[in-house]
CSV table of C-alpha atoms in Angstrom, one decimal:
chain,number,residue,atom,x,y,z
B,3,MET,CA,130.2,-4.4,-51.2
B,4,ILE,CA,129.1,-6.7,-53.9
B,5,GLY,CA,127.4,-9.1,-51.3
B,6,ALA,CA,125.5,-5.9,-50.2
B,7,ILE,CA,124.3,-5.0,-53.7
B,8,VAL,CA,123.5,-8.9,-54.5
B,9,LEU,CA,121.2,-8.9,-50.8
B,10,ILE,CA,119.7,-5.5,-51.8
B,11,LEU,CA,118.1,-7.0,-55.5
B,12,PHE,CA,117.6,-10.4,-53.7
B,13,LEU,CA,115.4,-8.4,-51.0
B,14,PHE,CA,113.7,-6.0,-53.4
B,15,LEU,CA,112.4,-9.4,-55.2
B,16,LEU,CA,111.1,-10.9,-52.0
B,17,ASN,CA,109.2,-7.4,-51.5
B,18,GLN,CA,107.3,-7.9,-55.0
B,19,GLY,CA,106.4,-11.7,-53.5
B,20,LEU,CA,105.3,-10.0,-50.3
B,21,PHE,CA,103.4,-6.6,-52.2
B,22,ASN,CA,101.7,-9.5,-54.6
B,23,SER,CA,99.9,-10.9,-51.6
B,24,PHE,CA,98.8,-7.4,-49.9
B,25,GLU,CA,97.6,-6.5,-53.4
B,26,LYS,CA,95.3,-9.6,-53.3
B,27,LYS,CA,94.0,-8.9,-50.0
B,28,TYR,CA,93.6,-5.2,-50.2
B,29,ARG,CA,92.5,-3.2,-53.3
B,30,TRP,CA,93.7,-0.1,-51.9
B,31,PHE,CA,97.3,-1.3,-51.5
B,32,SER,CA,100.2,0.8,-53.7
B,33,LYS,CA,102.8,-1.5,-54.7
B,34,LYS,CA,104.4,1.8,-56.9
B,35,LEU,CA,104.1,3.4,-53.2
B,36,MET,CA,105.9,0.8,-51.5
B,37,ASN,CA,108.6,0.4,-54.2
B,38,LEU,CA,109.4,4.2,-54.1
B,39,LEU,CA,109.4,3.9,-50.5
B,40,PHE,CA,112.1,1.2,-50.6
B,41,LEU,CA,114.2,3.2,-52.7
B,42,TYR,CA,113.6,6.5,-50.1
B,43,HIS,CA,114.8,4.2,-47.5
B,44,LEU,CA,118.0,2.6,-49.1
B,45,PHE,CA,119.3,6.0,-49.7
B,46,PHE,CA,119.1,6.8,-45.9
B,47,PHE,CA,120.8,3.3,-45.6
B,48,GLY,CA,123.5,4.7,-47.8
B,49,VAL,CA,123.4,8.3,-45.8
B,50,TYR,CA,124.1,6.2,-42.6
B,51,TYR,CA,126.2,3.9,-43.9
B,52,THR,CA,128.3,7.0,-45.0
B,53,TYR,CA,127.9,8.6,-41.4
B,54,ALA,CA,129.2,5.1,-39.7
B,55,TYR,CA,132.1,5.1,-42.1
B,56,PHE,CA,133.5,8.2,-41.1
B,57,SER,CA,132.5,8.5,-37.3
B,58,PRO,CA,131.9,6.0,-34.4
B,59,SER,CA,128.9,3.9,-34.9
B,60,ASP,CA,127.2,1.5,-32.5
B,61,SER,CA,126.5,-0.8,-35.8
B,62,LYS,CA,130.2,-1.5,-35.9
B,63,ARG,CA,130.2,-2.9,-32.6
B,64,TYR,CA,126.8,-4.4,-33.4
B,65,TYR,CA,128.9,-6.8,-35.9
B,66,GLU,CA,131.9,-7.5,-34.3
B,67,ARG,CA,130.3,-8.7,-30.9
B,68,PRO,CA,128.3,-11.6,-32.4
B,69,GLN,CA,131.8,-12.9,-33.8
B,70,MET,CA,133.5,-13.4,-30.0
B,71,PHE,CA,131.4,-16.7,-29.0
B,72,ASP,CA,131.0,-19.9,-31.1
B,73,SER,CA,127.7,-20.9,-29.4
B,74,TRP,CA,124.6,-18.9,-30.4
B,75,TRP,CA,122.7,-19.3,-27.5
B,76,GLU,CA,125.3,-17.6,-25.6
B,77,TYR,CA,123.7,-14.5,-27.1
B,78,PHE,CA,120.1,-15.3,-26.1
B,79,GLY,CA,118.6,-12.3,-23.8
B,80,THR,CA,117.0,-9.2,-23.9
B,81,SER,CA,118.1,-5.6,-25.3
B,82,THR,CA,121.5,-5.6,-26.7
B,83,THR,CA,121.9,-9.1,-26.4
B,84,PHE,CA,119.0,-10.1,-28.8
B,85,ILE,CA,120.4,-8.1,-31.3
B,86,ASP,CA,123.7,-10.0,-31.7
B,87,PHE,CA,121.4,-13.2,-31.0
B,88,MET,CA,119.2,-12.2,-34.7
B,89,SER,CA,122.6,-11.5,-36.3
B,90,TRP,CA,124.7,-14.3,-35.1
B,91,PRO,CA,123.6,-17.1,-37.7
B,92,PHE,CA,124.0,-14.3,-40.4
B,93,ILE,CA,127.6,-13.4,-39.9
B,94,ASN,CA,128.9,-16.9,-38.6
B,95,VAL,CA,126.8,-19.1,-40.6
B,96,LEU,CA,125.7,-17.4,-43.8
B,97,GLY,CA,129.0,-15.1,-43.6
B,98,PHE,CA,127.4,-12.1,-44.0
B,99,SER,CA,129.7,-8.8,-44.0
B,100,TYR,CA,129.2,-5.9,-42.3
B,101,GLU,CA,127.6,-4.0,-45.5
B,102,MET,CA,125.1,-6.9,-46.0
B,103,MET,CA,124.0,-6.9,-42.1
B,104,MET,CA,123.5,-3.1,-42.6
B,105,VAL,CA,121.6,-3.9,-45.6
B,106,LEU,CA,119.4,-6.7,-44.0
B,107,PHE,CA,118.5,-4.5,-41.0
B,108,ALA,CA,117.6,-1.4,-43.0
B,109,TRP,CA,115.0,-4.0,-44.5
B,110,SER,CA,113.9,-4.7,-41.5
B,111,GLY,CA,113.2,-1.2,-40.7
B,112,TYR,CA,111.6,-0.7,-44.3
B,113,ILE,CA,109.2,-3.3,-43.5
B,114,GLY,CA,108.4,-1.6,-40.5
B,115,PHE,CA,107.1,1.3,-42.8
B,116,VAL,CA,105.3,-1.2,-44.7
B,117,TYR,CA,103.2,-2.3,-42.2
B,118,ALA,CA,102.7,1.1,-40.8
B,119,TYR,CA,101.4,1.7,-44.0
B,120,LEU,CA,98.8,-1.2,-43.6
B,121,PHE,CA,98.0,0.2,-40.4
B,122,PHE,CA,97.0,3.3,-41.3
B,123,ARG,CA,95.0,2.5,-44.7
B,124,GLU,CA,93.0,-0.4,-43.2
B,125,ASN,CA,91.9,1.7,-40.4
B,126,ILE,CA,91.5,5.0,-42.1
B,127,PRO,CA,89.9,4.7,-45.6
B,128,ILE,CA,89.6,8.5,-45.6
B,129,LYS,CA,92.5,10.6,-47.2
B,130,ILE,CA,93.6,13.8,-45.7
B,131,LYS,CA,95.8,16.7,-46.9
B,132,VAL,CA,98.0,18.7,-44.1
B,133,PHE,CA,100.1,21.4,-45.6
B,134,ASN,CA,98.6,20.6,-49.1
B,135,ILE,CA,100.5,17.0,-48.9
B,136,ASP,CA,99.0,13.5,-48.5
B,137,PHE,CA,98.7,13.0,-44.7
B,138,LEU,CA,100.2,9.3,-44.9
B,139,THR,CA,102.5,10.1,-47.8
B,140,LEU,CA,103.7,13.0,-45.3
B,141,ILE,CA,104.4,10.6,-42.3
B,142,LEU,CA,105.8,7.5,-44.6
B,143,PHE,CA,108.5,10.0,-46.0
B,144,LEU,CA,110.0,11.6,-42.6
B,145,PRO,CA,113.3,11.7,-42.8
B,146,ASN,CA,114.6,11.2,-39.4
B,147,MET,CA,112.4,8.0,-39.6
B,148,HIS,CA,114.0,6.5,-42.0
B,149,PHE,CA,117.7,7.6,-41.2
B,150,TRP,CA,117.5,5.7,-37.5
B,151,THR,CA,115.7,2.6,-38.7
B,152,ALA,CA,118.2,2.3,-41.7
B,153,SER,CA,121.3,0.4,-40.0
B,154,LEU,CA,122.4,-2.6,-37.8
B,155,GLY,CA,121.2,-2.0,-34.4
B,156,LYS,CA,117.8,-1.7,-32.2
B,157,GLY,CA,116.1,0.7,-33.9
B,158,ALA,CA,115.1,-1.1,-37.3
B,159,PRO,CA,113.8,-4.3,-36.1
B,160,ILE,CA,111.9,-2.3,-32.9
B,161,PHE,CA,110.2,-0.1,-35.3
B,162,MET,CA,109.4,-2.8,-37.8
B,163,SER,CA,107.9,-5.3,-34.5
B,164,LEU,CA,106.1,-2.3,-33.2
B,165,MET,CA,104.2,-1.7,-36.3
B,166,MET,CA,103.6,-5.6,-37.2
B,167,PHE,CA,102.0,-5.8,-33.8
B,168,ALA,CA,100.1,-2.5,-34.3
B,169,TYR,CA,98.7,-4.0,-37.8
B,170,ALA,CA,97.9,-7.5,-36.1
B,171,VAL,CA,96.0,-7.0,-33.1
B,172,LYS,CA,92.9,-5.7,-35.6
B,173,ASP,CA,92.4,-9.1,-35.9
B,174,PRO,CA,94.6,-11.3,-33.8
B,175,LYS,CA,92.8,-14.5,-34.5
B,176,SER,CA,93.8,-14.4,-38.6
B,177,ARG,CA,97.3,-12.6,-37.7
B,178,TRP,CA,98.1,-14.3,-35.0
B,179,GLY,CA,101.6,-15.4,-36.2
B,180,THR,CA,102.3,-11.7,-37.2
B,181,LEU,CA,101.1,-10.6,-33.7
B,182,LEU,CA,103.6,-13.1,-32.0
B,183,ILE,CA,106.3,-12.2,-34.1
B,184,GLY,CA,105.7,-8.6,-33.4
B,185,SER,CA,105.5,-9.3,-29.7
B,186,LEU,CA,108.5,-11.6,-29.1
B,187,ILE,CA,110.7,-9.0,-31.1
B,188,THR,CA,109.5,-6.3,-29.1
B,189,TYR,CA,109.9,-7.8,-25.4
B,190,TYR,CA,113.2,-9.2,-26.2
B,191,ILE,CA,114.7,-5.9,-27.6
B,192,ARG,CA,113.2,-3.8,-25.3
B,193,PRO,CA,110.9,-5.3,-22.6
B,194,HIS,CA,110.1,-1.8,-21.0
B,195,VAL,CA,108.0,-1.2,-24.9
B,196,PHE,CA,106.3,-4.4,-24.7
B,197,LEU,CA,105.1,-3.2,-21.0
B,198,PHE,CA,103.3,0.1,-22.5
B,199,VAL,CA,102.3,-1.7,-25.9
B,200,ALA,CA,100.2,-4.8,-23.5
B,201,ALA,CA,98.8,-2.1,-21.4
B,202,GLY,CA,97.9,0.1,-24.4
B,203,THR,CA,96.0,-2.9,-25.8
B,204,VAL,CA,94.2,-3.8,-22.7
B,205,LEU,CA,93.1,-0.4,-22.3
B,206,GLY,CA,92.1,0.0,-25.9
B,207,PHE,CA,90.0,-3.5,-26.0
B,208,MET,CA,88.3,-2.3,-22.4
B,209,THR,CA,87.0,1.1,-23.9
B,210,GLY,CA,87.2,1.0,-27.4
B,211,LYS,CA,83.5,1.5,-29.2
B,212,GLU,CA,83.7,-1.5,-31.0
B,213,LYS,CA,80.9,-4.3,-29.9
B,214,ILE,CA,83.4,-7.1,-29.0
B,215,ALA,CA,82.1,-10.7,-27.6
B,216,PHE,CA,83.2,-10.9,-24.1
B,217,TRP,CA,85.1,-14.0,-24.7
B,218,LYS,CA,87.2,-12.5,-27.5
B,219,LYS,CA,88.2,-9.4,-24.7
B,220,LEU,CA,88.6,-12.2,-22.3
B,221,VAL,CA,91.2,-13.8,-24.4
B,222,VAL,CA,93.5,-10.6,-25.2
B,223,TYR,CA,93.1,-9.8,-21.0
B,224,VAL,CA,94.4,-12.9,-20.2
B,225,GLY,CA,97.2,-13.0,-22.7
B,226,MET,CA,98.2,-9.9,-22.4
B,227,ILE,CA,98.1,-9.6,-18.8
B,228,GLY,CA,99.6,-13.4,-18.7
B,229,SER,CA,102.5,-12.1,-20.8
B,230,LEU,CA,103.2,-9.3,-18.4
B,231,LEU,CA,103.3,-11.5,-15.2
B,232,MET,CA,105.5,-14.1,-16.9
B,233,VAL,CA,108.3,-11.3,-18.0
B,234,GLN,CA,107.6,-8.8,-15.1
B,235,ASP,CA,111.2,-9.6,-13.5
B,236,THR,CA,112.7,-8.9,-16.7
B,237,ILE,CA,111.2,-5.7,-17.3
B,238,LEU,CA,111.7,-4.5,-13.9
B,239,GLY,CA,115.4,-5.5,-14.2
B,240,MET,CA,116.0,-3.6,-17.0
B,241,ALA,CA,115.9,-0.4,-14.5
B,242,GLY,CA,117.3,-2.6,-11.5
B,243,LEU,CA,113.8,-2.9,-10.1
B,244,ASN,CA,113.3,-6.3,-9.8
B,245,GLU,CA,114.5,-6.2,-5.8
B,246,SER,CA,113.5,-2.5,-5.1
B,247,GLU,CA,110.7,-2.8,-2.0
B,248,ASP,CA,109.6,0.8,-3.6
B,249,LEU,CA,109.0,0.8,-7.0
B,250,VAL,CA,108.5,4.5,-7.5
B,251,GLU,CA,111.5,5.5,-5.4
B,252,GLY,CA,113.2,3.1,-7.2
B,253,PHE,CA,112.3,4.5,-10.9
B,254,THR,CA,112.8,7.9,-9.6
B,255,GLU,CA,116.5,7.3,-8.6
B,256,PHE,CA,117.2,5.0,-12.1
B,257,SER,CA,115.9,7.9,-13.8
B,258,GLU,CA,118.1,10.7,-11.8
B,259,GLU,CA,121.0,8.4,-12.5
B,260,ARG,CA,120.5,7.4,-16.0
B,261,GLY,CA,119.7,11.0,-17.0
B,262,GLY,CA,122.7,12.3,-15.3
B,263,GLU,CA,124.7,9.9,-17.6
B,264,LEU,CA,123.0,10.8,-20.7
B,265,ALA,CA,123.3,14.8,-19.9
B,266,LYS,CA,127.4,14.5,-19.7
B,267,SER,CA,127.8,14.3,-23.5
B,268,GLY,CA,128.0,17.2,-25.9
B,269,SER,CA,124.2,17.4,-26.9
B,270,GLY,CA,123.0,16.7,-23.2
B,271,VAL,CA,120.1,18.9,-21.7
B,272,ASP,CA,119.3,19.2,-18.0
B,273,MET,CA,116.0,17.9,-17.7
B,274,ALA,CA,116.2,16.5,-14.1
B,275,ASN,CA,114.2,19.7,-12.7
B,276,TYR,CA,111.8,20.3,-15.7
B,277,PRO,CA,108.2,19.7,-14.9
B,278,LEU,CA,106.5,16.8,-16.6
B,279,PRO,CA,105.0,18.9,-19.5
B,280,VAL,CA,108.4,20.5,-20.3
B,281,LYS,CA,110.3,17.0,-20.2
B,282,LEU,CA,107.7,15.5,-22.8
B,283,PHE,CA,107.7,18.9,-24.8
B,284,THR,CA,111.8,18.1,-25.0
B,285,PHE,CA,111.3,14.3,-25.8
B,286,TRP,CA,108.7,15.1,-28.6
B,287,PHE,CA,109.6,18.0,-30.3
B,288,ARG,CA,113.3,18.8,-29.5
B,289,PRO,CA,116.0,19.7,-31.2
B,290,LEU,CA,114.5,22.9,-32.6
B,291,PHE,CA,116.5,25.2,-34.6
B,292,PHE,CA,117.5,27.1,-31.0
B,293,ASP,CA,119.2,23.8,-29.8
B,294,ALA,CA,119.9,21.6,-32.8
B,295,PRO,CA,123.2,19.9,-32.2
B,296,GLY,CA,125.3,20.2,-35.5
B,297,VAL,CA,123.7,19.9,-39.3
B,298,LEU,CA,121.8,16.5,-38.3
B,299,GLY,CA,120.1,18.4,-35.6
B,300,LEU,CA,119.1,21.4,-37.8
B,301,ILE,CA,117.4,18.8,-40.3
B,302,VAL,CA,115.8,17.1,-37.3
B,303,SER,CA,114.6,20.6,-36.2
B,304,VAL,CA,112.7,20.8,-40.0
B,305,GLU,CA,111.2,17.4,-39.0
B,306,ASN,CA,110.4,18.2,-35.2
B,307,LEU,CA,108.5,21.5,-36.2
B,308,ILE,CA,106.3,19.4,-38.5
B,309,TYR,CA,105.7,16.8,-35.3
B,310,LEU,CA,104.5,20.3,-33.6
B,311,LEU,CA,102.3,21.6,-36.2
B,312,LEU,CA,100.5,18.0,-36.8
B,313,PHE,CA,100.2,17.9,-32.6
B,314,PHE,CA,98.4,21.3,-32.8
B,315,LYS,CA,96.1,20.0,-34.8
B,316,ILE,CA,94.4,17.8,-31.9
B,317,VAL,CA,94.6,20.9,-29.8
B,318,LYS,CA,91.0,21.1,-30.0
B,319,GLY,CA,87.9,21.5,-27.6
B,320,ASP,CA,86.5,18.3,-29.3
B,321,PHE,CA,89.4,16.5,-29.1
B,322,LEU,CA,88.3,14.6,-25.9
B,323,LYS,CA,84.7,13.9,-27.4
B,324,PHE,CA,86.5,12.2,-30.2
B,325,LEU,CA,88.9,10.2,-27.8
B,326,LYS,CA,85.9,9.6,-25.7
B,327,LYS,CA,84.0,7.8,-28.6
B,328,SER,CA,87.4,6.8,-30.5
B,329,PRO,CA,87.6,2.9,-31.3
B,330,ILE,CA,90.6,0.2,-30.1
B,331,SER,CA,93.3,1.2,-32.5
B,332,VAL,CA,93.2,5.2,-31.5
B,333,LYS,CA,92.9,4.1,-27.5
B,334,MET,CA,95.6,1.6,-27.9
B,335,SER,CA,98.1,3.8,-29.7
B,336,LEU,CA,97.2,7.1,-27.7
B,337,THR,CA,97.8,4.8,-24.2
B,338,THR,CA,100.9,3.6,-26.0
B,339,PHE,CA,102.6,7.0,-27.2
B,340,PHE,CA,102.0,8.7,-23.6
B,341,LEU,CA,103.0,5.3,-21.3
B,342,ALA,CA,106.4,5.2,-23.5
B,343,SER,CA,106.8,8.5,-23.6
B,344,ILE,CA,106.7,9.3,-20.0
B,345,ALA,CA,109.1,6.7,-19.0
B,346,MET,CA,111.7,7.7,-21.6
B,347,ALA,CA,111.0,11.6,-20.7
B,348,PHE,CA,112.3,10.7,-17.6
B,349,VAL,CA,115.3,9.0,-18.4
B,350,MET,CA,116.5,10.8,-21.7
B,351,SER,CA,118.8,13.8,-21.5
B,352,ASN,CA,120.9,13.7,-24.5
B,353,LEU,CA,119.2,15.3,-27.7
B,354,GLY,CA,121.1,13.0,-30.0
B,355,ILE,CA,119.5,9.9,-28.2
B,356,ILE,CA,116.1,11.6,-28.0
B,357,MET,CA,116.0,11.9,-32.0
B,358,ARG,CA,116.8,8.1,-31.9
B,359,GLN,CA,114.4,7.0,-29.3
B,360,LYS,CA,111.3,9.1,-30.2
B,361,SER,CA,111.3,6.8,-34.0
B,362,MET,CA,109.8,4.3,-31.9
B,363,VAL,CA,106.7,5.6,-30.7
B,364,MET,CA,106.0,9.1,-33.0
B,365,TYR,CA,103.8,6.6,-35.6
B,366,PHE,CA,101.4,6.1,-32.8
B,367,LEU,CA,100.7,10.0,-32.3
B,368,PHE,CA,100.6,10.4,-36.1
B,369,PHE,CA,97.7,7.7,-36.1
B,370,VAL,CA,96.0,9.4,-33.3
B,371,ILE,CA,96.1,12.9,-35.3
B,372,TYR,CA,95.3,10.8,-38.7
B,373,TYR,CA,92.3,9.2,-37.3
B,374,TYR,CA,90.9,12.6,-35.8
B,375,LEU,CA,91.2,14.6,-38.8
B,376,ALA,CA,89.5,11.8,-40.7
B,377,GLN,CA,86.7,11.4,-38.6
B,378,LYS,CA,86.2,15.2,-38.6
B,379,LYS,CA,85.9,15.1,-42.3
B,380,TYR,CA,83.6,11.9,-42.4
B,381,ASP,CA,81.5,13.8,-39.9
B,382,LYS,CA,81.2,16.7,-42.3
B,383,ILE,CA,80.6,14.3,-45.1
B,384,LEU,CA,77.7,12.7,-43.4
B,385,LYS,CA,76.4,16.0,-42.2
B,386,LYS,CA,76.4,17.3,-45.8
B,387,ARG,CA,74.5,14.1,-47.1
B,388,ARG,CA,72.1,14.6,-44.4
B,389,LEU,CA,71.3,18.1,-45.5
B,390,LEU,CA,70.5,17.1,-49.1
B,391,LYS,CA,68.4,14.3,-48.4
B,392,ARG,CA,66.2,17.0,-46.6
B,393,ARG,CA,66.3,19.2,-49.3
B,394,GLN,CA,65.1,16.2,-51.8
B,395,LYS,CA,62.7,15.4,-49.5
B,396,ALA,CA,61.3,19.1,-49.4
B,397,GLU,CA,61.5,19.4,-53.1
B,398,GLU,CA,59.6,16.0,-53.5
B,399,ALA,CA,57.3,17.4,-50.8
B,400,ASP,CA,56.6,20.6,-52.9
B,401,LEU,CA,56.0,18.8,-55.9
B,402,VAL,CA,53.3,16.6,-54.3
B,403,ALA,CA,51.7,19.6,-52.8
B,404,GLN,CA,51.5,21.6,-56.4
């Protein structure tokens, strides 16, 4: 445990260097907010560590597996194997204990929140309040998001890589390193999620309102589509579809089999016969209070209610009109969110796993909601300014006439 405390202090100092660089780049960057968020995330590291200590946890297996083989490259691969590959040098070379590995991965989850903050604030300078709380502050401090990104496992690094990608794609030329790291980690941990992100990016650049040089669009198209073609066998292999002659039928069989396995647990829900809208509702907003699995489920139900109330903010008649004129970042986020949601809604039949998995993609929905509300506020500000100018011109005309 002493090693974990020393590591926390080292990472805190590392954060300060990172924050100083962001402060120089962005006038709006709040070092105070990020430090508070770090302490908040550490609290959930403590909660998860306590939870893992008294109950079975995948984090323990993630610590044990990298010690089985002496060769680092034995672990190079996708999905769970890549987490073992990331952990191997820290455990076998640097001698990190289980507690230290938990801290390290929790920190990677925290870095995801830092990049989420950058992604939101850079693209949406207007502040919005919901439920009398600053929107960005609210979503940055949602407890379920921190709980599932504060431990040794897939949740923390995949969240970090997705937020790095979302931040970097705005300016890929100067942020190519961040974009590359985000892309590689996303692909190696969850190849199918990389597929959704790549598809969302291509669609965003095709339909976004920004005027972008053709050669820049071409670079994005070739890069993303080329990457997908190169890794298509791995992505299809994750669902056992690489040798399937009918991908639709193959995915249907895979989703039914996977859903059936997950539904066997205590918090399973039989989603096989649900229509797609109900499956999506279940994935996004359940458990709610009526089907919460245990105390954790009740806490998550409160958060899910917040998700639901936020979602209602975009259930408006002018949302489609806004979407049509929205920028690349909005269309990329919405496409990624929907594609990932649809795919996972077909295979998730366990509320416990749903609570964990959706933490990957909910921030993309929050971004769309935040941008929509900010755009409406900005339009009102512009309308007031135009009315004020008309009044001023009318008053000046009256003075001239007199």
